[in-house]
mmCIF file of C-alpha atoms and ligand atoms in Angstrom:
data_model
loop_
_atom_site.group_PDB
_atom_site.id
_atom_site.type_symbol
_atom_site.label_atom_id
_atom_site.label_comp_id
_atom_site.label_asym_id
_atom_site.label_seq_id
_atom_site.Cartn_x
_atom_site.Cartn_y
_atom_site.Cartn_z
ATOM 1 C CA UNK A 17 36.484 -41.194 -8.978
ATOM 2 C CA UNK A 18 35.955 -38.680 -6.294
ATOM 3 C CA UNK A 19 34.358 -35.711 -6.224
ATOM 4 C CA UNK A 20 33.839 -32.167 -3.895
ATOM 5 C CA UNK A 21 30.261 -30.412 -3.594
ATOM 6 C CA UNK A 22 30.758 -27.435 -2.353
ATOM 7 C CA UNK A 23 27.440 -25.847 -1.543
ATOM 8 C CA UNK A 24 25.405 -24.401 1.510
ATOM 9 C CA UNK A 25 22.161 -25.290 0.310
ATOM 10 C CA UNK A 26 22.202 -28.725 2.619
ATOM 11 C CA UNK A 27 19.041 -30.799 0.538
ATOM 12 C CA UNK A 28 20.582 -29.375 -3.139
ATOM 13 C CA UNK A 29 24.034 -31.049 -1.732
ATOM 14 C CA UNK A 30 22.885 -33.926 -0.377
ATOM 15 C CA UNK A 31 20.623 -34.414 -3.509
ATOM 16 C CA UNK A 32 23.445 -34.012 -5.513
ATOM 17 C CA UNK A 33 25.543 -36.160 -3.193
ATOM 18 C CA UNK A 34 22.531 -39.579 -3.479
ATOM 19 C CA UNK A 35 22.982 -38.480 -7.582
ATOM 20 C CA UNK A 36 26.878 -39.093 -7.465
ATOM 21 C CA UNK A 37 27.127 -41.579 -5.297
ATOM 22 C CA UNK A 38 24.011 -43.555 -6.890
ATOM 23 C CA UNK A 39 26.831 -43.655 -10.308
ATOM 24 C CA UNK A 40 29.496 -44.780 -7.670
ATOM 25 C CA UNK A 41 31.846 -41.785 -7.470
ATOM 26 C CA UNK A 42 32.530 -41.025 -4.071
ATOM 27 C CA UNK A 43 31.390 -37.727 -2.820
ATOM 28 C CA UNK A 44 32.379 -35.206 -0.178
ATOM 29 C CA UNK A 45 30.542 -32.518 1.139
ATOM 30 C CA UNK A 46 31.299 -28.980 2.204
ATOM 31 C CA UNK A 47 28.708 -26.343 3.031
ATOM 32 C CA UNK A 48 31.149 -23.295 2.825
ATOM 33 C CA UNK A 49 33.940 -22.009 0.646
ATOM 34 C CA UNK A 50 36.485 -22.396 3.514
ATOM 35 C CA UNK A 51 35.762 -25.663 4.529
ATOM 36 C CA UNK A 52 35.669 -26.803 0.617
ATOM 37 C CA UNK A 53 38.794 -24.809 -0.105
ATOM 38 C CA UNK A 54 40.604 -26.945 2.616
ATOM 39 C CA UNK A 55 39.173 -30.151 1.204
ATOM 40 C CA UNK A 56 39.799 -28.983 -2.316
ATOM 41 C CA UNK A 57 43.648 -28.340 -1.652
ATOM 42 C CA UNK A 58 44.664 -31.670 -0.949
ATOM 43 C CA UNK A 59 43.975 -32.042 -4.822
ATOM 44 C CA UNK A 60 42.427 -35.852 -4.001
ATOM 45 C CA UNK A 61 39.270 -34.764 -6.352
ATOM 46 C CA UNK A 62 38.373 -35.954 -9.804
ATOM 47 C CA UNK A 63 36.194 -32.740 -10.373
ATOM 48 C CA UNK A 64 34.879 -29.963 -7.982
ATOM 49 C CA UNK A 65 31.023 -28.901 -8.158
ATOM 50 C CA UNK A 66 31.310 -25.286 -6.747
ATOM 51 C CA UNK A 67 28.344 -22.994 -6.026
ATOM 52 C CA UNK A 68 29.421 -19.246 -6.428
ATOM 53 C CA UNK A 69 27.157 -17.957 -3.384
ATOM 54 C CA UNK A 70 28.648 -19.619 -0.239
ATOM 55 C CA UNK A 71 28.994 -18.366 3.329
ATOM 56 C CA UNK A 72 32.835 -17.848 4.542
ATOM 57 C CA UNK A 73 34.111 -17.507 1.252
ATOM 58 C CA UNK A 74 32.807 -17.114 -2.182
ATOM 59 C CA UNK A 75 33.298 -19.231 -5.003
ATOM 60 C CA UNK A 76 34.949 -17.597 -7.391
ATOM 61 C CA UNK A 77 37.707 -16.552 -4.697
ATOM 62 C CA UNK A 78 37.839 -20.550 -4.076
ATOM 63 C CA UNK A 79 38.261 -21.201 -7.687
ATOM 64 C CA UNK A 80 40.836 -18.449 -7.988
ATOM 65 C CA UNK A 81 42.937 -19.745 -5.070
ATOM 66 C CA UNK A 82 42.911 -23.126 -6.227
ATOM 67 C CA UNK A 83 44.349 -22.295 -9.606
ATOM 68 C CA UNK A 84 46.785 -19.697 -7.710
ATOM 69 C CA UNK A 85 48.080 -23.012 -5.871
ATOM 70 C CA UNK A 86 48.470 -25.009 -9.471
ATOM 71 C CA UNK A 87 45.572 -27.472 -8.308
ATOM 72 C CA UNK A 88 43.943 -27.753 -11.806
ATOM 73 C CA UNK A 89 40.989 -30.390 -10.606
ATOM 74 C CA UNK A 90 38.192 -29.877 -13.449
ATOM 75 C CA UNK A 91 35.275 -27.708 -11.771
ATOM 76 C CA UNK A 92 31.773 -26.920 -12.438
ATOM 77 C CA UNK A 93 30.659 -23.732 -11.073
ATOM 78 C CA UNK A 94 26.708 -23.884 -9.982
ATOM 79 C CA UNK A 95 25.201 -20.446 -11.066
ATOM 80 C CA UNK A 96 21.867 -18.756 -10.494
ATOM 81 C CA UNK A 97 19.850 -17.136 -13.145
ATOM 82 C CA UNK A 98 20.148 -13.533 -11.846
ATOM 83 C CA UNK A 99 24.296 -14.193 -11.609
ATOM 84 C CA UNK A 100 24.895 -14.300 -15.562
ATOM 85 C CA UNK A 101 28.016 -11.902 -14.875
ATOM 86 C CA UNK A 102 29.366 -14.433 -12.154
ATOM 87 C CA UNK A 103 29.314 -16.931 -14.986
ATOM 88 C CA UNK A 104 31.549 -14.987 -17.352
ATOM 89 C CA UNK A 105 33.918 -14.157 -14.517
ATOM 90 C CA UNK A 106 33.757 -18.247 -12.885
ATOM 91 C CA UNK A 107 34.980 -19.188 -16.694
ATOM 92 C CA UNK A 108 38.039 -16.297 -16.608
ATOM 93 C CA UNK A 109 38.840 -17.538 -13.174
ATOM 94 C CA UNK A 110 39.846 -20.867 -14.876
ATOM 95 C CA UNK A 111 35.986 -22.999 -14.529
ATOM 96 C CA UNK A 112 35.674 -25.624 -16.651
ATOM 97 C CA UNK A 113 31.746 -25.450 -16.963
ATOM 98 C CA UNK A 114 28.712 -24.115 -15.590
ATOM 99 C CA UNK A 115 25.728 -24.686 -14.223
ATOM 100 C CA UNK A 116 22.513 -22.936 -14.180
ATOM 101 C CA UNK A 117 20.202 -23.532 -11.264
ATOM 102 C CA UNK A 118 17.704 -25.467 -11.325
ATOM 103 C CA UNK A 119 19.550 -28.095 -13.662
ATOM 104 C CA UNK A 120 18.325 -31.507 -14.231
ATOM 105 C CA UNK A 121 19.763 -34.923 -12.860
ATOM 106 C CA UNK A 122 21.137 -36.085 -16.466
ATOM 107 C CA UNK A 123 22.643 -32.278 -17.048
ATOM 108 C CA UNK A 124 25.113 -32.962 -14.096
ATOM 109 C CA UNK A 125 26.307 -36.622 -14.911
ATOM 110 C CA UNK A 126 26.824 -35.628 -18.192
ATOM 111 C CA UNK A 127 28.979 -32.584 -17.377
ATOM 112 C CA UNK A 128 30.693 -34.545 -15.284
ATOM 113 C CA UNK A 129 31.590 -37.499 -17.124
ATOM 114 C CA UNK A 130 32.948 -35.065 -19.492
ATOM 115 C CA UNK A 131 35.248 -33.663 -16.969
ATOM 116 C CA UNK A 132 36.375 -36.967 -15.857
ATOM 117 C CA UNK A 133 37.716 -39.544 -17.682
ATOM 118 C CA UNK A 134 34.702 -41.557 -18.057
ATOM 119 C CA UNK A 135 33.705 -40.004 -21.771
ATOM 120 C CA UNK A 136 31.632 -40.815 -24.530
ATOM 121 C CA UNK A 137 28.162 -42.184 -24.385
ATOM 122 C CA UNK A 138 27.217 -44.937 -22.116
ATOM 123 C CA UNK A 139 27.757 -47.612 -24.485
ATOM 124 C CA UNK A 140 31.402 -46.953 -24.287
ATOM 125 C CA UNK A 141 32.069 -45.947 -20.819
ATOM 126 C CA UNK A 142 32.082 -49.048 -19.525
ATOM 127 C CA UNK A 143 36.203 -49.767 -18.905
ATOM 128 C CA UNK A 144 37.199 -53.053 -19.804
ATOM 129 C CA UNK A 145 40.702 -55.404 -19.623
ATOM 130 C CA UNK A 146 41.015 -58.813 -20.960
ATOM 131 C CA UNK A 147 38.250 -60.656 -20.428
ATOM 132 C CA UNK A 148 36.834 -58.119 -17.996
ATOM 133 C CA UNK A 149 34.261 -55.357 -18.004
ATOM 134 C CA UNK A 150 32.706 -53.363 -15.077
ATOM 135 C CA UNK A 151 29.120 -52.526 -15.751
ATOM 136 C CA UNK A 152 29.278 -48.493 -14.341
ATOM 137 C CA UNK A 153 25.249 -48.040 -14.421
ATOM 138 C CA UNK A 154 24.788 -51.550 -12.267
ATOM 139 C CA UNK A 155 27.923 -51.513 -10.181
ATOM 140 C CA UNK A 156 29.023 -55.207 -11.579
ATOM 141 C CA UNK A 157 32.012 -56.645 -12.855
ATOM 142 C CA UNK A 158 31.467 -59.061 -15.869
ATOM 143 C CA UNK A 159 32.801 -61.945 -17.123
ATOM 144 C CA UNK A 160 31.543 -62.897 -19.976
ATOM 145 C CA UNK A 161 28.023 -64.586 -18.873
ATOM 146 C CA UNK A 162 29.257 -64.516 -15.372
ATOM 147 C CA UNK A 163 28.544 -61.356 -13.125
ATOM 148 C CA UNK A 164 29.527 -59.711 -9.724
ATOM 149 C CA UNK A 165 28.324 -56.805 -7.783
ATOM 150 C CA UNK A 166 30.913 -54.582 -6.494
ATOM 151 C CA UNK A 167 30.696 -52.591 -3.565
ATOM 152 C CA UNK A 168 31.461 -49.103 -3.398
ATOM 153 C CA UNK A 169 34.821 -49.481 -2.508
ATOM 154 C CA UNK A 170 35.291 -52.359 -4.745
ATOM 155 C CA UNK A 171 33.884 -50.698 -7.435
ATOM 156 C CA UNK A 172 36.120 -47.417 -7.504
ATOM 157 C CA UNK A 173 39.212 -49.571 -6.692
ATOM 158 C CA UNK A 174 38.813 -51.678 -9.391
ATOM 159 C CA UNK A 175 37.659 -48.936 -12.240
ATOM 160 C CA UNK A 176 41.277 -47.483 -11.080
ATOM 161 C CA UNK A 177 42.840 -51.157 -11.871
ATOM 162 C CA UNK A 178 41.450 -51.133 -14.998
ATOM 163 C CA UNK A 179 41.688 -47.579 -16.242
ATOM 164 C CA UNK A 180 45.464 -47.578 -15.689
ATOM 165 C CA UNK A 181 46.107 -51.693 -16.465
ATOM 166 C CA UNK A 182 49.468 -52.395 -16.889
ATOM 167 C CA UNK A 183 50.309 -49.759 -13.945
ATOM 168 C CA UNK A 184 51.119 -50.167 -10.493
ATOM 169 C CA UNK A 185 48.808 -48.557 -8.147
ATOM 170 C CA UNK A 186 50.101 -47.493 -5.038
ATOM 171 C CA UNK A 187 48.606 -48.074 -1.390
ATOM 172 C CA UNK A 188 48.641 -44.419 -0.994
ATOM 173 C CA UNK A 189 46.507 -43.467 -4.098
ATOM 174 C CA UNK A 190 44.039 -45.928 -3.426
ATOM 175 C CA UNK A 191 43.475 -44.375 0.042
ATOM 176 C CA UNK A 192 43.820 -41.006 -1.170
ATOM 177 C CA UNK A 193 40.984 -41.603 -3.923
ATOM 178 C CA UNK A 194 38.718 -44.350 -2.407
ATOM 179 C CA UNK A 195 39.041 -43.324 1.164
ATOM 180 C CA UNK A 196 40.206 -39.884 1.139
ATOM 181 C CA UNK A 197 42.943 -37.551 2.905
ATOM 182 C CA UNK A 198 46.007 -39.598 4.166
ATOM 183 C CA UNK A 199 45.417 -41.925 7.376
ATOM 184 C CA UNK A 200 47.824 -44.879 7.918
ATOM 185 C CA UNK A 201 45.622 -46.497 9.569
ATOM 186 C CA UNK A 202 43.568 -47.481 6.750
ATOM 187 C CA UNK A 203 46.286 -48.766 4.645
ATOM 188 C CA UNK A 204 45.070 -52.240 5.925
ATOM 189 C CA UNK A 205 41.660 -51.964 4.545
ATOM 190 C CA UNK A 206 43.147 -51.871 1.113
ATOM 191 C CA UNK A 207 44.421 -55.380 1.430
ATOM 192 C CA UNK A 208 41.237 -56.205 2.876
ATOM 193 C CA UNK A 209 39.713 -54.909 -0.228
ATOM 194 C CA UNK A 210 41.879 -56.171 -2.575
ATOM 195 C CA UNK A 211 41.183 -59.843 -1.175
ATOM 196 C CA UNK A 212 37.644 -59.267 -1.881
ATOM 197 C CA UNK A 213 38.267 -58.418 -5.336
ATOM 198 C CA UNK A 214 40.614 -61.102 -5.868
ATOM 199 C CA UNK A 215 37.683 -63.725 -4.347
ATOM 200 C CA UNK A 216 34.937 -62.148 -6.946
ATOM 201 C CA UNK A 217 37.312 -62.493 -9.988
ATOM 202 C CA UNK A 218 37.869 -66.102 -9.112
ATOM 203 C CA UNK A 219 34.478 -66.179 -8.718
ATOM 204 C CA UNK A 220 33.849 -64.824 -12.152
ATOM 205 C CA UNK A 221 36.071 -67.708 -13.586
ATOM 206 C CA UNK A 222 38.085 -64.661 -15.052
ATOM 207 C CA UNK A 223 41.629 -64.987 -16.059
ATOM 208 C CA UNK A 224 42.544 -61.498 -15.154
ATOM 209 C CA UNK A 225 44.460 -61.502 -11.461
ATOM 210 C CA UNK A 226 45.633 -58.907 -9.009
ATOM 211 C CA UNK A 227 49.007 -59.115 -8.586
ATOM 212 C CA UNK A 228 51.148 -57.996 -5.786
ATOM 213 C CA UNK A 229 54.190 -55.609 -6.075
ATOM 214 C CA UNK A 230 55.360 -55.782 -2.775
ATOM 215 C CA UNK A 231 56.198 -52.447 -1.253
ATOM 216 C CA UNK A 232 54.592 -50.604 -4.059
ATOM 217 C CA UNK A 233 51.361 -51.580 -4.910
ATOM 218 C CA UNK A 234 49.270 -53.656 -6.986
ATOM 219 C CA UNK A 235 48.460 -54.203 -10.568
ATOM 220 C CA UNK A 236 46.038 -56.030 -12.648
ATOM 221 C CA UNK A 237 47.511 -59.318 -15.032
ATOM 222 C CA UNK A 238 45.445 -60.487 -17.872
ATOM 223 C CA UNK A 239 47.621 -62.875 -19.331
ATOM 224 C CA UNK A 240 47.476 -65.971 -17.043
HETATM 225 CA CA1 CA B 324 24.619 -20.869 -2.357
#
């Protein structure tokens, strides 16, 4: 998962930023409504945390280009207390959910895991596939008493193996969402990556393998 703060209050978005990325979502940063518009465009993001005041361009006018271009990423527009009319407006401008600063730590994960696709309580987040389950809180992958830590990288590729088993997952998307924008050059770091994974499920004893679809992608098996 990968998601866009936009906000030019540096400490609140790097705060917010250590939150994210402490619940491994990846995290980008802009610190004004142009800059996050760009980023925001290439439609890479899982959700978009949007502060209304920003220099360069407001947020609201970011929100309503965005939905003008058809890029219908979930966002959460960060209000202040005095801006009660911005709110009303942020939700007609096609929000998803709001803010009010100063929120707490648990307020934010929990609108975003609504927006995402990681729902429900904790208990049930955690995605699993055959004999396979990736701990979200710890950043493991388990297998039954056995138990990995994942890397960052690791982590989001394989919660996108598992969340769409059965499907092929493309080079490109896994750049696009673990790595960001599109670079050729990295395409050989998802190999690299995908080796590791492979090492840690053999590791775990698991049954469940990475297969190759050469050309396309890869794709999780559970039935070995
Ligand atoms: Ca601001």
């Amino acid at each position: 998962m990968r998601i866009l703060i936009v906000e030019d209050e540096c400490g609140l978005a790097d705060a917010l930023g250590a939150i994210l990325k402490k619940e491994n979502y990846s995290v980008d940063i802009s610190n004004d409504g142009e800059s996050g518009l760009e980023n925001a465009l290439t439609g890479v993001y899982d959700c978009i945390i949007l502060d209304i005041m920003l220099p360069k361009m407001n947020g609201l006018d970011v929100l309503t280009y965005l939905r003008v271009k058809n890029i219908e990423t979930p966002v959460i527009l960060l209000t202040a207390k005095s801006e009660t009319d911005d709110k009303i407006k942020g939700l007609d401008c096609g929000a998803d959910d709001y803010l009010t600063k100063p929120f707490s730590t648990g307020e934010l994960l929990a609108r975003v895991r609504a927006l995402t696709r990681r729902k429900g309580t904790t208990a049930d987040i955690n995605p699993k596939y055959a004999d396979i389950t990736l701990d979200i809180k710890r950043g493991e992958l388990i297998c039954g008493e056995n138990s990995v830590i994942l890397g960052r990288k690791e982590f989001q590729m394989m919660e996108m193996l598992i969340s769409n088993a059965g499907q092929i997952i493309t080079k490109e998307t896994f750049v696009k969402k673990v790595w960001g924008y599109d670079d050729d050059s990295e395409y050989n770091n998802v190999e690299v990556y995908i080796s590791f994974l492979r090492k840690k499920l053999q590791m775990l004893h698991s049954r469940v393998q990475i297969k190759t679809r050469r050309g396309i992608g890869y794709c999780l098996d559970g039935a070995k």
